[in-house]
Amino acid sequence: MIASLIAAVVLTGPAAFGDWNHDAPGVTRRITLKDLPAPGASPSGFAPPEIVKRPAGARLAVPPGFTVSAFAQLERPRQLRAAPNGDVFVAETEAGRIAVLRALDGAPKAAANQTFATGLDRPFGLAFYPPGPNPQWLYVANVNAVLRFPYRNGDVKPRGAAQVIVPRLAAGARGHTTRDVAFSPDGRWMYVSVGSGSNDAEGMPRKPLADAKAFDAAHGPGATWDTEADRADVLIMTPKGQGRRVLAAGLRNCVTMAVQPSGVVWCAVNERDGMGEDLPPDYVTRVRDHAFYGWPWFYLGDHPDPRHQGERPDLAGKVAVPDVLIQAHSAPLGMAFYTARSGPAAFPAPYRGDAFVALHGSWNRARRTGYKVVRLTLSNGAPTGEYQDFLTGFVAGAQGVWGRPVGVTVAHDGALLVSDDGGGIVWRVAASAK
């Protein structure tokens, strides 16, 4: 029987933390604000994810009723987006290029791997426009700009030169460099996520409270300045880059956005380091217009960051609480809603409408966590606050890890594709033949 139909114990409180040794498909966690330890309750560990060769006999684990296989080999693949015709576009960020994978529905491996574009500046975000079955453009988010290429279904090369839609996203590109791009279902709005330039705004000079309030009035609640100007936020503008403003601020590093069919924008967010093994949790959340999510002065609602204690008392009581808390330092990157209704690899109906999130894995933690893909359960489109292990097994033990999940997308045939920049593979998870 499919694991989603099996009643499972939900780990809460301290039991929801732990490390990779406690991971397995079907393990479900729910972390709440009352579970948070105090800042500095434990030292911040340091365990960089050394990439090692895949150990002999190492296998990825998925729930009963699913299979996992290597779909394609690429150079450090990162973001994934499936085109309406079934082609899969992949950002090979470090190589500065976009690849196109093609496979027949139901095929376990890609039959073709071609280069769509090269010479890009650390591309990450990919989106087709307009939404729907017949896009005219492929948008690409570089490290500090948004471009678009003329595109039609089936193209493996651009139909013309790239157009620059947003020439500059922020004052600089240091620090977090991934930028994502997405569109509202009606095509009226473009969203762009821009991560912070630092861990905790340590290079941003303080402002007198009166000046900070005046800055907020001009730029939106919780806006940051100087070295962090136009950072740690989600921007909204037209598809031509006009009417730009901040949709929401205080999102330290919204690596990937996903938009529900209802139009609700979501972010997978990496929180700050240096506050302890289990603090603060990373999170995935719906993004509310004009909301402030805390960074750098607060975290997870009205919890003050000790490193910024007393700097912004005016923001207390105005900090949005995220929807789904993920174990600290897990590093959520890719995110996709499961929308497939048919296809030879389509998941059972209970998965429809839920979200899948790739956890790239920890470094600021003595005991590794992350390095897996989890399922966020939703009820009538709203998050339950729980997440469930779905694809695990990338950790080789104390010696290191052999894979790091980054992007997720739903293929034309209903399979879930997962990029792994540690192993250089795109994995395919499919429901077993019935």
Short mmCIF file of C-alpha atoms in Angstrom, two decimals:
data_model
loop_
_atom_site.label_atom_id
_atom_site.label_comp_id
_atom_site.label_asym_id
_atom_site.label_seq_id
_atom_site.Cartn_x
_atom_site.Cartn_y
_atom_site.Cartn_z
CA MET A 1 0.00 0.00 0.00
CA ILE A 2 1.17 3.56 -0.75
CA ALA A 3 2.87 5.07 2.31
CA SER A 4 0.62 8.15 2.26
CA LEU A 5 -2.34 5.94 3.10
CA ILE A 6 -0.66 4.39 6.11
CA ALA A 7 -1.30 6.02 9.47
CA ALA A 8 2.03 7.31 10.73
CA VAL A 9 3.21 8.70 14.03
CA VAL A 10 3.95 12.42 13.81
CA LEU A 11 7.18 13.38 15.56
CA THR A 12 6.78 16.53 17.64
CA GLY A 13 8.82 18.44 20.22
CA PRO A 14 12.45 17.28 20.68
CA ALA A 15 11.66 14.08 18.77
CA ALA A 16 11.10 16.16 15.62
CA PHE A 17 14.75 17.22 15.59
CA GLY A 18 17.44 14.51 15.60
CA ASP A 19 19.59 13.93 12.51
CA TRP A 20 19.80 11.96 9.27
CA ASN A 21 19.89 8.64 11.15
CA HIS A 22 16.22 9.14 11.96
CA ASP A 23 15.18 9.80 8.34
CA ALA A 24 13.11 7.32 6.32
CA PRO A 25 10.23 7.58 3.85
CA GLY A 26 7.01 8.14 5.77
CA VAL A 27 8.61 9.69 8.86
CA THR A 28 6.52 12.78 9.61
CA ARG A 29 7.48 15.84 11.64
CA ARG A 30 5.66 18.85 13.02
CA ILE A 31 7.72 21.63 14.60
CA THR A 32 5.90 24.45 16.38
CA LEU A 33 6.96 27.70 18.04
CA LYS A 34 6.69 26.15 21.50
CA ASP A 35 9.38 23.62 20.49
CA LEU A 36 12.04 26.28 19.89
CA PRO A 37 15.10 26.18 22.16
CA ALA A 38 16.57 29.39 23.52
CA PRO A 39 19.26 31.14 21.46
CA GLY A 40 22.62 29.58 22.25
CA ALA A 41 21.07 26.62 24.09
CA SER A 42 23.55 24.50 22.15
CA PRO A 43 26.76 25.44 20.35
CA SER A 44 26.59 25.87 16.61
CA GLY A 45 28.23 22.84 15.07
CA PHE A 46 30.32 22.74 11.92
CA ALA A 47 30.12 19.78 9.55
CA PRO A 48 30.69 20.81 5.93
CA PRO A 49 29.04 18.38 3.49
CA GLU A 50 32.08 16.77 1.92
CA ILE A 51 30.99 15.09 -1.31
CA VAL A 52 32.18 11.51 -1.50
CA LYS A 53 31.86 8.78 -4.08
CA ARG A 54 28.60 6.89 -3.85
CA PRO A 55 29.29 3.92 -1.57
CA ALA A 56 28.85 0.46 -3.02
CA GLY A 57 25.34 -0.71 -2.41
CA ALA A 58 24.02 2.75 -1.43
CA ARG A 59 20.42 3.15 -2.51
CA LEU A 60 17.90 5.94 -2.34
CA ALA A 61 14.77 5.12 -0.39
CA VAL A 62 11.21 6.02 -1.43
CA PRO A 63 7.83 4.96 0.00
CA PRO A 64 6.35 1.60 -0.95
CA GLY A 65 4.68 1.83 -4.35
CA PHE A 66 7.36 4.10 -5.86
CA THR A 67 10.58 3.60 -7.79
CA VAL A 68 13.59 5.88 -8.17
CA SER A 69 16.10 5.92 -11.04
CA ALA A 70 18.79 8.13 -12.56
CA PHE A 71 17.11 10.17 -15.32
CA ALA A 72 20.09 12.18 -16.61
CA GLN A 73 23.69 13.15 -15.83
CA LEU A 74 24.60 16.86 -15.87
CA GLU A 75 27.19 19.27 -14.48
CA ARG A 76 25.93 20.25 -11.03
CA PRO A 77 22.24 20.59 -12.03
CA ARG A 78 20.23 23.01 -9.91
CA GLN A 79 16.80 24.47 -10.70
CA LEU A 80 14.39 22.40 -12.81
CA ARG A 81 11.31 23.47 -14.74
CA ALA A 82 9.13 21.28 -16.98
CA ALA A 83 7.88 22.90 -20.19
CA PRO A 84 4.26 22.31 -21.24
CA ASN A 85 5.36 19.94 -24.04
CA GLY A 86 7.28 17.76 -21.56
CA ASP A 87 10.85 18.99 -22.11
CA VAL A 88 12.71 19.62 -18.86
CA PHE A 89 14.87 22.74 -18.56
CA VAL A 90 17.77 22.60 -16.12
CA ALA A 91 19.93 25.43 -14.79
CA GLU A 92 23.58 24.35 -14.67
CA THR A 93 24.39 27.37 -12.55
CA GLU A 94 28.16 27.16 -12.18
CA ALA A 95 28.62 26.40 -15.88
CA GLY A 96 26.47 29.41 -16.80
CA ARG A 97 24.14 27.46 -19.06
CA ILE A 98 20.64 26.02 -19.47
CA ALA A 99 20.18 22.40 -20.57
CA VAL A 100 17.11 20.74 -22.11
CA LEU A 101 16.23 17.12 -21.36
CA ARG A 102 13.75 15.20 -23.49
CA ALA A 103 12.13 11.82 -22.88
CA LEU A 104 9.01 9.98 -23.93
CA ASP A 105 6.33 9.70 -21.25
CA GLY A 106 7.10 6.74 -19.03
CA ALA A 107 10.76 6.53 -20.07
CA PRO A 108 13.10 6.00 -17.10
CA LYS A 109 15.91 8.00 -18.71
CA ALA A 110 16.20 11.11 -20.83
CA ALA A 111 16.80 10.28 -24.50
CA ALA A 112 18.31 13.68 -25.33
CA ASN A 113 20.35 16.28 -23.47
CA GLN A 114 20.97 19.52 -25.36
CA THR A 115 22.27 22.96 -24.46
CA PHE A 116 19.68 25.72 -24.78
CA ALA A 117 21.79 28.74 -23.79
CA THR A 118 25.31 29.50 -22.55
CA GLY A 119 27.26 32.49 -21.29
CA LEU A 120 24.82 33.29 -18.48
CA ASP A 121 25.75 34.74 -15.08
CA ARG A 122 25.01 32.01 -12.56
CA PRO A 123 21.48 31.29 -13.81
CA PHE A 124 19.03 29.68 -11.40
CA GLY A 125 15.37 30.63 -11.74
CA LEU A 126 13.45 29.45 -14.83
CA ALA A 127 9.85 30.18 -15.82
CA PHE A 128 7.76 29.93 -18.97
CA TYR A 129 5.54 32.83 -20.02
CA PRO A 130 2.66 33.23 -20.47
CA PRO A 131 1.42 30.48 -18.15
CA GLY A 132 -0.52 27.77 -19.91
CA PRO A 133 0.04 25.37 -22.81
CA ASN A 134 1.66 27.77 -25.31
CA PRO A 135 4.50 29.85 -23.82
CA GLN A 136 6.22 32.53 -25.89
CA TRP A 137 9.19 33.16 -23.62
CA LEU A 138 11.58 31.41 -21.26
CA TYR A 139 12.53 33.73 -18.38
CA VAL A 140 15.90 33.18 -16.68
CA ALA A 141 16.97 34.73 -13.38
CA ASN A 142 20.69 35.45 -13.39
CA VAL A 143 22.49 36.41 -10.19
CA ASN A 144 21.52 40.09 -10.55
CA ALA A 145 19.23 40.38 -13.56
CA VAL A 146 16.20 38.79 -15.23
CA LEU A 147 16.38 37.89 -18.93
CA ARG A 148 13.99 36.27 -21.34
CA PHE A 149 14.52 34.22 -24.48
CA PRO A 150 11.93 33.90 -27.27
CA TYR A 151 10.65 30.32 -27.05
CA ARG A 152 7.98 28.00 -28.39
CA ASN A 153 7.13 24.46 -27.32
CA GLY A 154 9.77 22.04 -28.55
CA ASP A 155 12.55 24.59 -29.03
CA VAL A 156 15.98 23.43 -27.94
CA LYS A 157 17.62 26.72 -28.97
CA PRO A 158 16.35 30.29 -28.43
CA ARG A 159 14.50 31.87 -31.35
CA GLY A 160 16.47 35.05 -30.86
CA ALA A 161 18.73 37.00 -28.57
CA ALA A 162 17.97 37.36 -24.89
CA GLN A 163 16.09 40.47 -23.78
CA VAL A 164 17.02 42.08 -20.48
CA ILE A 165 13.82 42.60 -18.47
CA VAL A 166 15.31 43.61 -15.12
CA PRO A 167 18.89 44.93 -15.52
CA ARG A 168 19.62 45.05 -11.80
CA LEU A 169 17.93 43.35 -8.87
CA ALA A 170 20.08 44.68 -6.03
CA ALA A 171 23.09 46.87 -5.37
CA GLY A 172 25.39 43.85 -5.33
CA ALA A 173 25.51 40.11 -5.83
CA ARG A 174 27.63 38.93 -2.93
CA GLY A 175 26.29 36.46 -0.38
CA HIS A 176 23.30 34.41 -1.47
CA THR A 177 23.26 34.31 -5.26
CA THR A 178 20.25 32.19 -6.25
CA ARG A 179 17.36 34.16 -7.76
CA ASP A 180 14.04 32.61 -8.67
CA VAL A 181 11.34 33.86 -11.01
CA ALA A 182 7.65 32.88 -11.21
CA PHE A 183 4.36 34.20 -12.58
CA SER A 184 0.81 34.55 -11.34
CA PRO A 185 -1.55 32.06 -13.03
CA ASP A 186 -3.23 34.86 -15.01
CA GLY A 187 0.13 36.13 -16.26
CA ARG A 188 -0.34 39.65 -14.89
CA TRP A 189 2.49 39.57 -12.36
CA MET A 190 6.07 38.41 -12.19
CA TYR A 191 7.67 37.50 -8.86
CA VAL A 192 11.43 37.53 -8.23
CA SER A 193 13.10 36.34 -5.02
CA VAL A 194 16.36 37.94 -3.85
CA GLY A 195 18.29 36.48 -0.90
CA SER A 196 20.25 38.46 1.69
CA GLY A 197 23.87 39.42 1.21
CA SER A 198 24.93 38.06 4.59
CA ASN A 199 24.04 35.70 7.41
CA ASP A 200 22.54 38.23 9.82
CA ALA A 201 23.02 41.70 8.29
CA GLU A 202 26.30 42.01 10.17
CA GLY A 203 27.63 44.52 7.61
CA MET A 204 24.52 46.71 7.59
CA PRO A 205 25.01 49.87 9.70
CA ARG A 206 22.39 50.67 12.31
CA LYS A 207 19.95 53.51 11.81
CA PRO A 208 18.38 55.62 14.54
CA LEU A 209 14.87 54.34 15.16
CA ALA A 210 13.25 57.43 13.66
CA ASP A 211 15.29 57.02 10.47
CA ALA A 212 14.48 53.32 10.29
CA LYS A 213 10.76 54.08 10.56
CA ALA A 214 11.04 56.68 7.83
CA PHE A 215 12.86 54.15 5.63
CA ASP A 216 10.04 51.65 6.19
CA ALA A 217 7.47 54.25 5.20
CA ALA A 218 9.22 54.73 1.88
CA HIS A 219 10.24 51.12 1.15
CA GLY A 220 7.82 48.86 3.01
CA PRO A 221 7.76 47.21 6.45
CA GLY A 222 11.06 45.62 7.46
CA ALA A 223 13.01 46.81 4.41
CA THR A 224 16.79 46.69 4.76
CA TRP A 225 19.35 49.24 3.56
CA ASP A 226 22.99 49.89 2.65
CA THR A 227 24.73 46.52 2.00
CA GLU A 228 21.34 44.77 2.26
CA ALA A 229 19.34 47.19 0.10
CA ASP A 230 16.81 45.34 -2.09
CA ARG A 231 17.80 42.02 -0.46
CA ALA A 232 15.96 39.38 1.61
CA ASP A 233 12.65 39.94 -0.15
CA VAL A 234 10.26 38.89 -2.87
CA LEU A 235 9.63 41.48 -5.58
CA ILE A 236 6.50 41.86 -7.66
CA MET A 237 6.33 43.60 -11.06
CA THR A 238 4.80 43.19 -14.50
CA PRO A 239 6.30 40.60 -16.90
CA LYS A 240 8.06 43.53 -18.58
CA GLY A 241 9.67 44.59 -15.31
CA GLN A 242 7.46 47.60 -14.71
CA GLY A 243 5.81 48.76 -11.47
CA ARG A 244 8.40 47.01 -9.32
CA ARG A 245 7.80 46.92 -5.56
CA VAL A 246 8.44 44.65 -2.59
CA LEU A 247 5.78 42.00 -2.12
CA ALA A 248 7.19 40.82 1.22
CA ALA A 249 10.39 41.47 3.19
CA GLY A 250 12.41 39.80 5.94
CA LEU A 251 12.73 36.50 4.03
CA ARG A 252 16.43 35.82 4.60
CA ASN A 253 16.88 33.61 1.54
CA CYS A 254 13.81 32.57 -0.41
CA VAL A 255 15.66 30.25 -2.75
CA THR A 256 12.66 28.93 -4.68
CA MET A 257 9.13 30.15 -5.14
CA ALA A 258 6.13 28.08 -6.14
CA VAL A 259 2.70 29.38 -7.09
CA GLN A 260 -0.41 27.35 -6.37
CA PRO A 261 -3.10 27.15 -9.08
CA SER A 262 -5.14 29.44 -6.81
CA GLY A 263 -2.44 32.11 -7.21
CA VAL A 264 -0.92 31.91 -3.72
CA VAL A 265 2.86 32.49 -3.75
CA TRP A 266 5.06 30.28 -1.57
CA CYS A 267 8.72 30.49 -0.56
CA ALA A 268 11.24 27.88 0.59
CA VAL A 269 13.44 29.87 2.99
CA ASN A 270 16.90 29.29 4.47
CA GLU A 271 17.11 30.91 7.90
CA ARG A 272 20.21 32.30 9.64
CA ASP A 273 23.12 30.45 11.22
CA GLY A 274 25.08 30.80 14.45
CA MET A 275 22.27 30.47 17.02
CA GLY A 276 22.54 26.78 17.87
CA GLU A 277 21.98 23.29 16.48
CA ASP A 278 18.20 23.61 16.35
CA LEU A 279 17.63 27.35 15.94
CA PRO A 280 16.10 28.89 14.07
CA PRO A 281 14.19 26.39 11.94
CA ASP A 282 14.17 26.92 8.20
CA TYR A 283 10.69 27.19 6.77
CA VAL A 284 8.29 27.02 3.85
CA THR A 285 5.49 29.54 3.83
CA ARG A 286 2.78 31.32 1.93
CA VAL A 287 3.91 34.84 1.13
CA ARG A 288 1.45 37.53 2.12
CA ASP A 289 1.43 40.93 0.42
CA HIS A 290 3.17 43.65 2.49
CA ALA A 291 4.16 41.07 5.11
CA PHE A 292 7.43 41.16 7.08
CA TYR A 293 8.97 37.82 8.08
CA GLY A 294 11.51 39.06 10.61
CA TRP A 295 15.04 38.99 9.18
CA PRO A 296 17.35 40.27 10.56
CA TRP A 297 15.78 41.72 13.71
CA PHE A 298 13.39 38.87 14.57
CA TYR A 299 12.86 35.22 13.68
CA LEU A 300 9.67 33.15 13.46
CA GLY A 301 7.32 35.83 14.69
CA ASP A 302 8.23 38.03 17.63
CA HIS A 303 11.39 36.18 18.70
CA PRO A 304 14.15 38.84 18.83
CA ASP A 305 17.53 37.99 17.39
CA PRO A 306 20.01 38.60 20.25
CA ARG A 307 22.49 40.08 17.80
CA HIS A 308 19.97 42.84 17.01
CA GLN A 309 18.34 43.11 20.42
CA GLY A 310 16.44 46.38 20.89
CA GLU A 311 17.18 47.79 17.42
CA ARG A 312 13.62 47.67 16.04
CA PRO A 313 11.08 47.55 18.89
CA ASP A 314 8.57 49.15 16.51
CA LEU A 315 8.40 45.91 14.50
CA ALA A 316 7.43 43.73 17.47
CA GLY A 317 3.95 42.36 16.91
CA LYS A 318 4.21 42.89 13.16
CA VAL A 319 6.25 39.83 12.21
CA ALA A 320 4.49 37.15 10.17
CA VAL A 321 4.79 33.56 11.42
CA PRO A 322 5.74 31.06 8.65
CA ASP A 323 3.49 28.11 7.85
CA VAL A 324 5.75 25.04 7.98
CA LEU A 325 8.86 24.94 10.15
CA ILE A 326 11.66 22.69 8.87
CA GLN A 327 14.44 21.36 11.09
CA ALA A 328 17.13 24.03 11.45
CA HIS A 329 19.94 24.16 8.88
CA SER A 330 18.25 21.68 6.52
CA ALA A 331 18.49 24.28 3.70
CA PRO A 332 15.23 23.99 1.72
CA LEU A 333 15.93 24.88 -1.92
CA GLY A 334 13.60 23.51 -4.59
CA MET A 335 9.82 23.40 -4.28
CA ALA A 336 6.95 22.24 -6.51
CA PHE A 337 3.26 21.51 -6.09
CA TYR A 338 2.15 18.12 -7.32
CA THR A 339 -0.51 18.84 -9.97
CA ALA A 340 -0.42 15.78 -12.27
CA ARG A 341 -3.76 14.02 -12.70
CA SER A 342 -2.71 11.35 -15.17
CA GLY A 343 0.30 9.76 -16.83
CA PRO A 344 2.15 6.46 -16.64
CA ALA A 345 4.19 7.65 -13.62
CA ALA A 346 1.48 9.69 -11.88
CA PHE A 347 1.26 9.56 -8.09
CA PRO A 348 -1.92 8.41 -6.30
CA ALA A 349 -4.66 11.00 -5.79
CA PRO A 350 -3.80 11.75 -2.10
CA TYR A 351 -0.59 13.42 -3.28
CA ARG A 352 -2.40 15.84 -5.57
CA GLY A 353 -2.10 19.42 -4.35
CA ASP A 354 0.65 18.65 -1.84
CA ALA A 355 4.12 20.15 -2.19
CA PHE A 356 7.56 18.59 -2.48
CA VAL A 357 10.62 20.40 -1.13
CA ALA A 358 14.29 19.52 -1.64
CA LEU A 359 16.46 19.91 1.46
CA HIS A 360 20.03 20.56 0.33
CA GLY A 361 21.55 19.71 3.72
CA SER A 362 23.23 21.26 6.73
CA TRP A 363 26.71 22.59 7.47
CA ASN A 364 26.13 24.67 10.62
CA ARG A 365 25.25 21.57 12.62
CA ALA A 366 27.39 18.84 14.17
CA ARG A 367 24.86 16.15 13.25
CA ARG A 368 23.82 16.29 9.62
CA THR A 369 20.24 17.01 8.69
CA GLY A 370 18.47 17.57 5.38
CA TYR A 371 19.88 15.80 2.29
CA LYS A 372 16.44 14.55 1.30
CA VAL A 373 13.15 15.46 -0.36
CA VAL A 374 10.11 15.95 1.84
CA ARG A 375 6.40 16.17 1.20
CA LEU A 376 4.37 19.02 2.70
CA THR A 377 0.82 17.91 3.35
CA LEU A 378 -1.97 20.36 2.58
CA SER A 379 -5.67 20.33 3.41
CA ASN A 380 -7.91 22.20 0.99
CA GLY A 381 -4.86 24.09 -0.23
CA ALA A 382 -3.71 25.15 3.25
CA PRO A 383 -0.63 23.72 5.00
CA THR A 384 -1.12 21.38 7.94
CA GLY A 385 2.29 22.30 9.38
CA GLU A 386 3.58 18.77 8.90
CA TYR A 387 6.22 17.46 6.52
CA GLN A 388 7.03 13.88 5.64
CA ASP A 389 10.25 12.26 4.42
CA PHE A 390 9.81 11.10 0.84
CA LEU A 391 13.23 10.55 -0.78
CA THR A 392 16.15 9.76 1.55
CA GLY A 393 19.55 8.06 1.50
CA PHE A 394 22.06 10.66 0.25
CA VAL A 395 24.20 10.59 3.40
CA ALA A 396 27.18 8.21 3.38
CA GLY A 397 27.75 8.50 7.12
CA ALA A 398 30.41 10.34 9.04
CA GLN A 399 32.64 10.54 5.98
CA GLY A 400 30.27 12.75 3.99
CA VAL A 401 27.38 12.75 1.53
CA TRP A 402 27.11 11.50 -2.02
CA GLY A 403 24.23 13.68 -3.16
CA ARG A 404 22.52 17.00 -2.43
CA PRO A 405 18.96 17.60 -3.71
CA VAL A 406 18.29 21.05 -5.18
CA GLY A 407 15.39 21.37 -7.63
CA VAL A 408 12.09 19.54 -7.99
CA THR A 409 9.56 19.58 -10.80
CA VAL A 410 6.64 17.45 -11.96
CA ALA A 411 7.28 15.81 -15.33
CA HIS A 412 4.74 15.52 -18.13
CA ASP A 413 4.16 11.84 -17.32
CA GLY A 414 3.54 12.51 -13.62
CA ALA A 415 7.00 11.56 -12.32
CA LEU A 416 8.79 13.77 -9.81
CA LEU A 417 12.23 14.90 -11.02
CA VAL A 418 14.89 15.92 -8.50
CA SER A 419 18.23 17.55 -9.34
CA ASP A 420 21.28 16.59 -7.30
CA ASP A 421 24.20 18.99 -7.60
CA GLY A 422 26.43 16.81 -5.45
CA GLY A 423 26.16 13.72 -7.61
CA GLY A 424 25.52 15.53 -10.91
CA ILE A 425 22.29 13.60 -11.51
CA VAL A 426 18.63 14.30 -12.14
CA TRP A 427 16.64 11.60 -10.34
CA ARG A 428 13.19 10.36 -11.38
CA VAL A 429 10.64 9.12 -8.86
CA ALA A 430 7.63 7.36 -10.35
CA ALA A 431 4.64 5.51 -9.01
CA SER A 432 5.03 1.78 -9.64
CA ALA A 433 2.95 0.24 -12.42
CA LYS A 434 -0.42 -0.79 -11.06
#
